[in-house]
Short mmCIF file of C-alpha atoms in Angstrom, two decimals:
data_model
loop_
_atom_site.label_atom_id
_atom_site.label_comp_id
_atom_site.label_asym_id
_atom_site.label_seq_id
_atom_site.Cartn_x
_atom_site.Cartn_y
_atom_site.Cartn_z
CA UNK A 86 20.78 16.33 11.76
CA UNK A 87 20.01 19.89 10.70
CA UNK A 88 16.44 20.36 9.55
CA UNK A 89 15.26 23.03 7.14
CA UNK A 90 11.85 24.65 7.55
CA UNK A 91 10.74 26.54 4.45
CA UNK A 92 7.30 27.96 3.90
CA UNK A 93 7.58 28.12 0.10
CA UNK A 94 8.42 25.12 -2.14
CA UNK A 95 11.89 24.86 -3.66
CA UNK A 96 10.74 25.55 -7.23
CA UNK A 97 9.32 28.90 -6.09
CA UNK A 98 12.61 29.87 -4.46
CA UNK A 99 14.40 29.05 -7.72
CA UNK A 100 11.92 31.15 -9.66
CA UNK A 101 12.46 34.04 -7.24
CA UNK A 102 16.23 33.67 -7.64
CA UNK A 103 16.00 34.01 -11.43
CA UNK A 104 13.90 37.17 -11.15
CA UNK A 105 15.80 38.79 -8.26
CA UNK A 106 18.02 41.72 -9.27
CA UNK A 107 19.18 42.86 -5.84
CA UNK A 108 22.61 41.25 -5.29
CA UNK A 109 22.33 40.63 -1.54
CA UNK A 110 18.90 39.03 -1.80
CA UNK A 111 20.14 36.95 -4.72
CA UNK A 112 23.03 35.66 -2.57
CA UNK A 113 20.64 34.76 0.24
CA UNK A 114 18.37 32.86 -2.12
CA UNK A 115 21.35 31.07 -3.63
CA UNK A 116 22.66 29.62 -0.36
CA UNK A 117 19.13 28.81 0.78
CA UNK A 118 18.49 26.75 -2.37
CA UNK A 119 21.87 25.01 -2.12
CA UNK A 120 21.25 24.13 1.53
CA UNK A 121 18.30 21.91 0.55
CA UNK A 122 20.61 19.36 -1.05
CA UNK A 123 22.98 19.05 1.92
CA UNK A 124 22.75 16.67 4.87
CA UNK A 125 24.67 18.03 7.83
CA UNK A 126 24.78 17.17 11.53
CA UNK A 127 25.86 20.59 12.74
CA UNK A 128 25.39 24.18 11.63
CA UNK A 129 29.16 24.52 11.23
CA UNK A 130 29.26 21.48 8.94
CA UNK A 131 26.44 22.94 6.82
CA UNK A 132 28.15 26.32 6.46
CA UNK A 133 31.45 24.61 5.58
CA UNK A 134 29.85 22.57 2.80
CA UNK A 135 28.08 25.65 1.46
CA UNK A 136 31.34 27.59 1.53
CA UNK A 137 32.94 24.87 -0.60
CA UNK A 138 30.13 25.19 -3.16
CA UNK A 139 30.27 28.98 -3.34
CA UNK A 140 32.82 31.77 -3.16
CA UNK A 141 31.48 32.91 0.23
CA UNK A 142 33.23 32.45 3.58
CA UNK A 143 31.61 30.44 6.39
CA UNK A 144 30.92 33.67 8.25
CA UNK A 145 29.23 35.10 5.16
CA UNK A 146 27.20 31.88 4.75
CA UNK A 147 25.94 32.12 8.34
CA UNK A 148 24.85 35.71 7.79
CA UNK A 149 23.05 34.90 4.54
CA UNK A 150 21.15 31.97 6.06
CA UNK A 151 20.10 33.48 9.38
CA UNK A 152 18.93 36.90 8.21
CA UNK A 153 16.73 35.94 5.28
CA UNK A 154 13.20 37.36 5.58
CA UNK A 155 12.35 38.49 2.01
CA UNK A 156 8.81 38.00 0.66
CA UNK A 157 7.53 36.87 4.05
CA UNK A 158 9.52 33.63 3.96
CA UNK A 159 9.74 31.89 7.31
CA UNK A 160 13.16 30.36 6.90
CA UNK A 161 15.45 29.13 9.61
CA UNK A 162 17.78 26.32 10.52
CA UNK A 163 17.82 24.48 13.82
CA UNK A 164 19.22 21.37 15.43
CA UNK A 165 16.50 18.73 15.71
CA UNK A 166 17.56 17.45 19.14
CA UNK A 167 18.43 20.68 20.95
CA UNK A 168 16.94 23.71 19.22
CA UNK A 169 17.67 27.12 20.63
CA UNK A 170 14.92 29.06 22.40
CA UNK A 171 14.65 31.44 19.45
CA UNK A 172 14.21 28.48 17.12
CA UNK A 173 11.52 26.96 19.34
CA UNK A 174 9.44 30.10 18.88
CA UNK A 175 9.60 29.79 15.09
CA UNK A 176 8.91 26.04 15.24
CA UNK A 177 5.74 26.81 17.19
CA UNK A 178 4.64 29.30 14.55
CA UNK A 179 5.15 26.74 11.79
CA UNK A 180 3.23 24.04 13.70
CA UNK A 181 0.34 26.43 14.28
CA UNK A 182 -0.35 26.36 10.56
CA UNK A 183 -2.04 23.00 11.07
CA UNK A 184 -5.69 23.54 10.14
CA UNK A 185 -6.91 20.84 12.54
CA UNK A 186 -7.07 21.60 16.27
CA UNK A 187 -6.61 17.92 17.28
CA UNK A 188 -6.24 14.39 15.93
CA UNK A 189 -4.42 14.90 12.67
CA UNK A 190 -2.60 17.33 10.44
CA UNK A 191 -3.90 19.26 7.44
CA UNK A 192 -1.83 21.99 5.77
CA UNK A 193 -2.87 24.30 2.94
CA UNK A 194 -0.28 25.71 0.53
CA UNK A 195 -1.80 28.37 -1.69
CA UNK A 196 -0.25 29.30 -5.05
CA UNK A 197 1.92 26.16 -5.10
CA UNK A 198 1.46 26.34 -8.87
CA UNK A 199 1.34 29.85 -10.33
CA UNK A 200 -1.63 31.12 -12.37
CA UNK A 201 -0.09 30.46 -15.77
CA UNK A 202 0.88 26.85 -15.13
CA UNK A 203 -2.37 26.19 -13.23
CA UNK A 204 -4.38 27.24 -16.30
CA UNK A 205 -2.17 25.09 -18.51
CA UNK A 206 -2.56 22.01 -16.31
CA UNK A 207 -6.31 22.61 -16.00
CA UNK A 208 -6.88 22.77 -19.75
CA UNK A 209 -4.64 19.78 -20.44
CA UNK A 210 -6.32 17.64 -17.80
CA UNK A 211 -9.79 18.70 -18.89
CA UNK A 212 -9.16 17.67 -22.49
CA UNK A 213 -6.86 14.64 -22.10
CA UNK A 214 -8.12 12.83 -19.00
CA UNK A 215 -10.13 9.67 -19.69
CA UNK A 216 -13.13 10.69 -17.63
CA UNK A 217 -15.79 8.23 -16.51
CA UNK A 218 -19.19 8.79 -14.96
CA UNK A 219 -19.84 6.08 -12.37
CA UNK A 220 -23.04 5.22 -10.55
CA UNK A 221 -23.72 4.01 -7.02
CA UNK A 222 -26.61 1.99 -5.64
CA UNK A 223 -28.89 3.84 -3.24
CA UNK A 224 -31.92 1.94 -1.92
CA UNK A 225 -31.72 -0.36 -4.93
CA UNK A 226 -31.52 2.44 -7.49
CA UNK A 227 -28.55 3.32 -9.70
CA UNK A 228 -27.67 6.94 -9.07
CA UNK A 229 -24.96 8.75 -11.08
CA UNK A 230 -22.13 10.27 -9.06
CA UNK A 231 -22.27 14.09 -8.97
CA UNK A 232 -18.82 14.38 -10.58
CA UNK A 233 -16.58 12.74 -13.18
CA UNK A 234 -13.59 10.63 -12.12
CA UNK A 235 -10.44 8.93 -13.38
CA UNK A 236 -7.78 6.71 -11.74
CA UNK A 237 -4.12 6.79 -12.79
CA UNK A 238 -1.57 4.62 -11.01
CA UNK A 239 1.45 2.35 -11.16
CA UNK A 240 0.82 -1.11 -12.58
CA UNK A 241 -1.26 -3.30 -10.27
CA UNK A 242 -2.37 -0.50 -7.93
CA UNK A 243 -6.11 -1.15 -7.73
CA UNK A 244 -8.48 1.11 -5.79
CA UNK A 245 -12.08 0.60 -4.73
CA UNK A 246 -14.33 3.05 -2.90
CA UNK A 247 -18.11 3.03 -2.33
CA UNK A 248 -18.06 -0.41 -4.06
CA UNK A 249 -16.72 1.23 -7.22
CA UNK A 250 -13.61 -0.44 -8.63
CA UNK A 251 -11.60 2.14 -10.52
CA UNK A 252 -10.18 1.30 -13.94
CA UNK A 253 -6.40 1.72 -13.88
CA UNK A 254 -4.94 4.12 -16.45
CA UNK A 255 -1.27 4.73 -17.25
CA UNK A 256 0.43 7.92 -16.10
CA UNK A 257 0.58 10.82 -18.53
CA UNK A 258 3.60 13.19 -18.73
CA UNK A 259 1.54 16.04 -17.23
CA UNK A 260 0.40 13.93 -14.27
CA UNK A 261 3.95 12.73 -13.63
CA UNK A 262 5.20 16.33 -13.65
CA UNK A 263 2.60 17.37 -11.08
CA UNK A 264 3.26 14.26 -8.99
CA UNK A 265 7.03 14.75 -8.98
CA UNK A 266 6.75 18.35 -7.83
CA UNK A 267 4.34 17.47 -5.02
CA UNK A 268 6.56 14.57 -3.96
CA UNK A 269 9.70 16.73 -3.77
CA UNK A 270 7.87 19.28 -1.66
CA UNK A 271 6.08 16.86 0.68
CA UNK A 272 8.93 14.33 1.01
CA UNK A 273 6.38 11.61 0.24
CA UNK A 274 6.16 9.09 -2.60
CA UNK A 275 2.81 8.48 -4.28
CA UNK A 276 1.91 5.65 -6.66
CA UNK A 277 -1.60 6.70 -7.67
CA UNK A 278 -3.99 9.60 -8.13
CA UNK A 279 -7.78 9.89 -8.10
CA UNK A 280 -8.92 12.76 -10.30
CA UNK A 281 -12.33 14.40 -9.84
CA UNK A 282 -14.00 16.87 -12.17
CA UNK A 283 -16.62 19.09 -10.56
CA UNK A 284 -18.40 20.45 -13.62
CA UNK A 285 -20.38 23.14 -11.77
CA UNK A 286 -21.88 23.90 -8.36
CA UNK A 287 -24.22 20.92 -8.59
CA UNK A 288 -21.29 18.52 -8.52
CA UNK A 289 -19.99 17.58 -5.09
CA UNK A 290 -18.64 14.85 -2.83
CA UNK A 291 -20.44 13.94 0.39
CA UNK A 292 -18.94 13.57 3.86
CA UNK A 293 -16.32 10.79 3.83
CA UNK A 294 -12.80 9.80 4.83
CA UNK A 295 -10.07 8.38 2.65
CA UNK A 296 -9.60 5.44 4.98
CA UNK A 297 -9.96 2.45 2.65
CA UNK A 298 -7.80 -0.55 3.57
CA UNK A 299 -5.72 -0.14 0.39
CA UNK A 300 -4.37 3.14 1.79
CA UNK A 301 -3.04 1.65 5.02
CA UNK A 302 -2.91 3.32 8.44
CA UNK A 303 -2.66 7.12 8.63
CA UNK A 304 -2.22 7.70 4.90
CA UNK A 305 -0.74 10.89 3.47
CA UNK A 306 -3.00 12.46 0.84
CA UNK A 307 -1.93 15.41 -1.30
CA UNK A 308 -4.89 17.22 -2.88
CA UNK A 309 -4.14 19.53 -5.82
CA UNK A 310 -6.75 21.94 -7.21
CA UNK A 311 -7.01 23.56 -10.65
CA UNK A 312 -9.82 25.72 -11.99
CA UNK A 313 -12.69 27.17 -9.98
CA UNK A 314 -12.46 27.77 -6.23
CA UNK A 315 -14.61 25.42 -4.14
CA UNK A 316 -15.25 25.16 -0.42
CA UNK A 317 -13.64 22.27 1.47
CA UNK A 318 -15.14 21.31 4.82
CA UNK A 319 -13.90 19.16 7.71
CA UNK A 320 -15.72 17.88 10.79
CA UNK A 321 -14.60 15.60 13.60
CA UNK A 322 -16.14 12.12 13.62
CA UNK A 323 -16.84 11.89 17.34
CA UNK A 324 -16.27 15.25 19.05
CA UNK A 325 -19.36 17.07 17.84
CA UNK A 326 -18.58 20.13 19.96
CA UNK A 327 -15.74 21.03 17.60
CA UNK A 328 -16.71 23.53 14.94
CA UNK A 329 -16.84 22.51 11.30
CA UNK A 330 -13.80 23.87 9.45
CA UNK A 331 -14.34 25.55 6.07
CA UNK A 332 -11.55 26.64 3.74
CA UNK A 333 -11.37 27.70 0.09
CA UNK A 334 -9.36 25.52 -2.28
CA UNK A 335 -8.10 27.90 -4.94
CA UNK A 336 -6.53 27.05 -8.28
CA UNK A 337 -2.89 25.99 -7.89
CA UNK A 338 -3.23 25.12 -4.20
CA UNK A 339 -2.06 21.93 -2.48
CA UNK A 340 -3.82 20.53 0.59
CA UNK A 341 -1.69 18.01 2.50
CA UNK A 342 -3.59 15.64 4.83
CA UNK A 343 -1.61 13.35 7.12
CA UNK A 344 -1.35 11.66 10.52
CA UNK A 345 -4.84 10.79 11.92
CA UNK A 346 -6.75 13.19 9.67
CA UNK A 347 -8.56 10.33 7.88
CA UNK A 348 -9.14 8.25 11.02
CA UNK A 349 -10.67 11.08 13.04
CA UNK A 350 -12.10 13.55 10.51
CA UNK A 351 -14.63 13.63 7.68
CA UNK A 352 -14.38 16.00 4.72
CA UNK A 353 -16.59 17.08 1.84
CA UNK A 354 -16.99 19.41 -1.14
CA UNK A 355 -20.58 20.70 -0.74
CA UNK A 356 -22.93 21.71 -3.52
CA UNK A 357 -23.44 25.42 -4.07
CA UNK A 358 -26.14 27.50 -5.74
CA UNK A 359 -23.58 30.18 -6.57
CA UNK A 360 -22.47 30.27 -10.21
CA UNK A 361 -19.17 28.39 -10.36
CA UNK A 362 -17.18 26.98 -13.26
CA UNK A 363 -15.32 23.67 -13.53
CA UNK A 364 -12.82 22.51 -10.93
CA UNK A 365 -10.38 19.61 -11.32
CA UNK A 366 -8.99 17.98 -8.19
CA UNK A 367 -6.15 15.47 -8.01
CA UNK A 368 -5.70 13.47 -4.80
CA UNK A 369 -2.33 11.75 -4.79
CA UNK A 370 -2.11 8.71 -2.55
CA UNK A 371 -0.14 5.52 -1.89
CA UNK A 372 -1.75 2.12 -2.37
CA UNK A 373 -0.35 -0.50 0.01
CA UNK A 374 0.28 -3.97 -1.43
#
């Protein structure tokens, strides 16, 4: 089967197509978008199907697909079983985007949501989410969590962490829109989301892994950020010689964690004394029955 590797999500390509005025670049974007809905075993089969959907010849299709490099897109097509040497070089570049050096995969996609829609989602979530302020027991004392939370999920999808059983809430239209877009991009299906509100720099989440039994083995977690930028840190559970990884989660970004990232790594959002406004984080996940 032919596999497509695209740095930017499909919705961004469609937005670029609508704004593009240069005819050649518009043609390239058009066939690139159309190619995402086609399953083909060979490159020739793909170009034939695209030719049937457009007025372009197969030769023209091949040119439009293999020469596209606008806006820094890393776009190419290759055969999964026997990629060409030139394709192997690009595959290596794509794989090197993994933030983790070993034992798992974590990918950061900045500007997944543009500034306008990120602000819209942030304000809607801030006002309409049914926030709760839970407490945890620490040496016999009830201590409030340094953040607000909410749990939205399909019916019957219960989640418990740190001995806190989350109250299940029904999906809202805004959450479903965000979820659907992340699902299309990640090729994963999620049935729940844990939402955290970090009100200021004093709010945080300590070192932990999302490895509860409800999530199954090697869960895929998609973390969406709106609002203020906060640091996200990762450290290996056993190999202490590995450096702690620190990245900035900006508004509109999506962090995709998969493979053994939860089994082998811890992550946190640390407190900060720097003035920082509110951040809302949505971690989409799949609860296993």
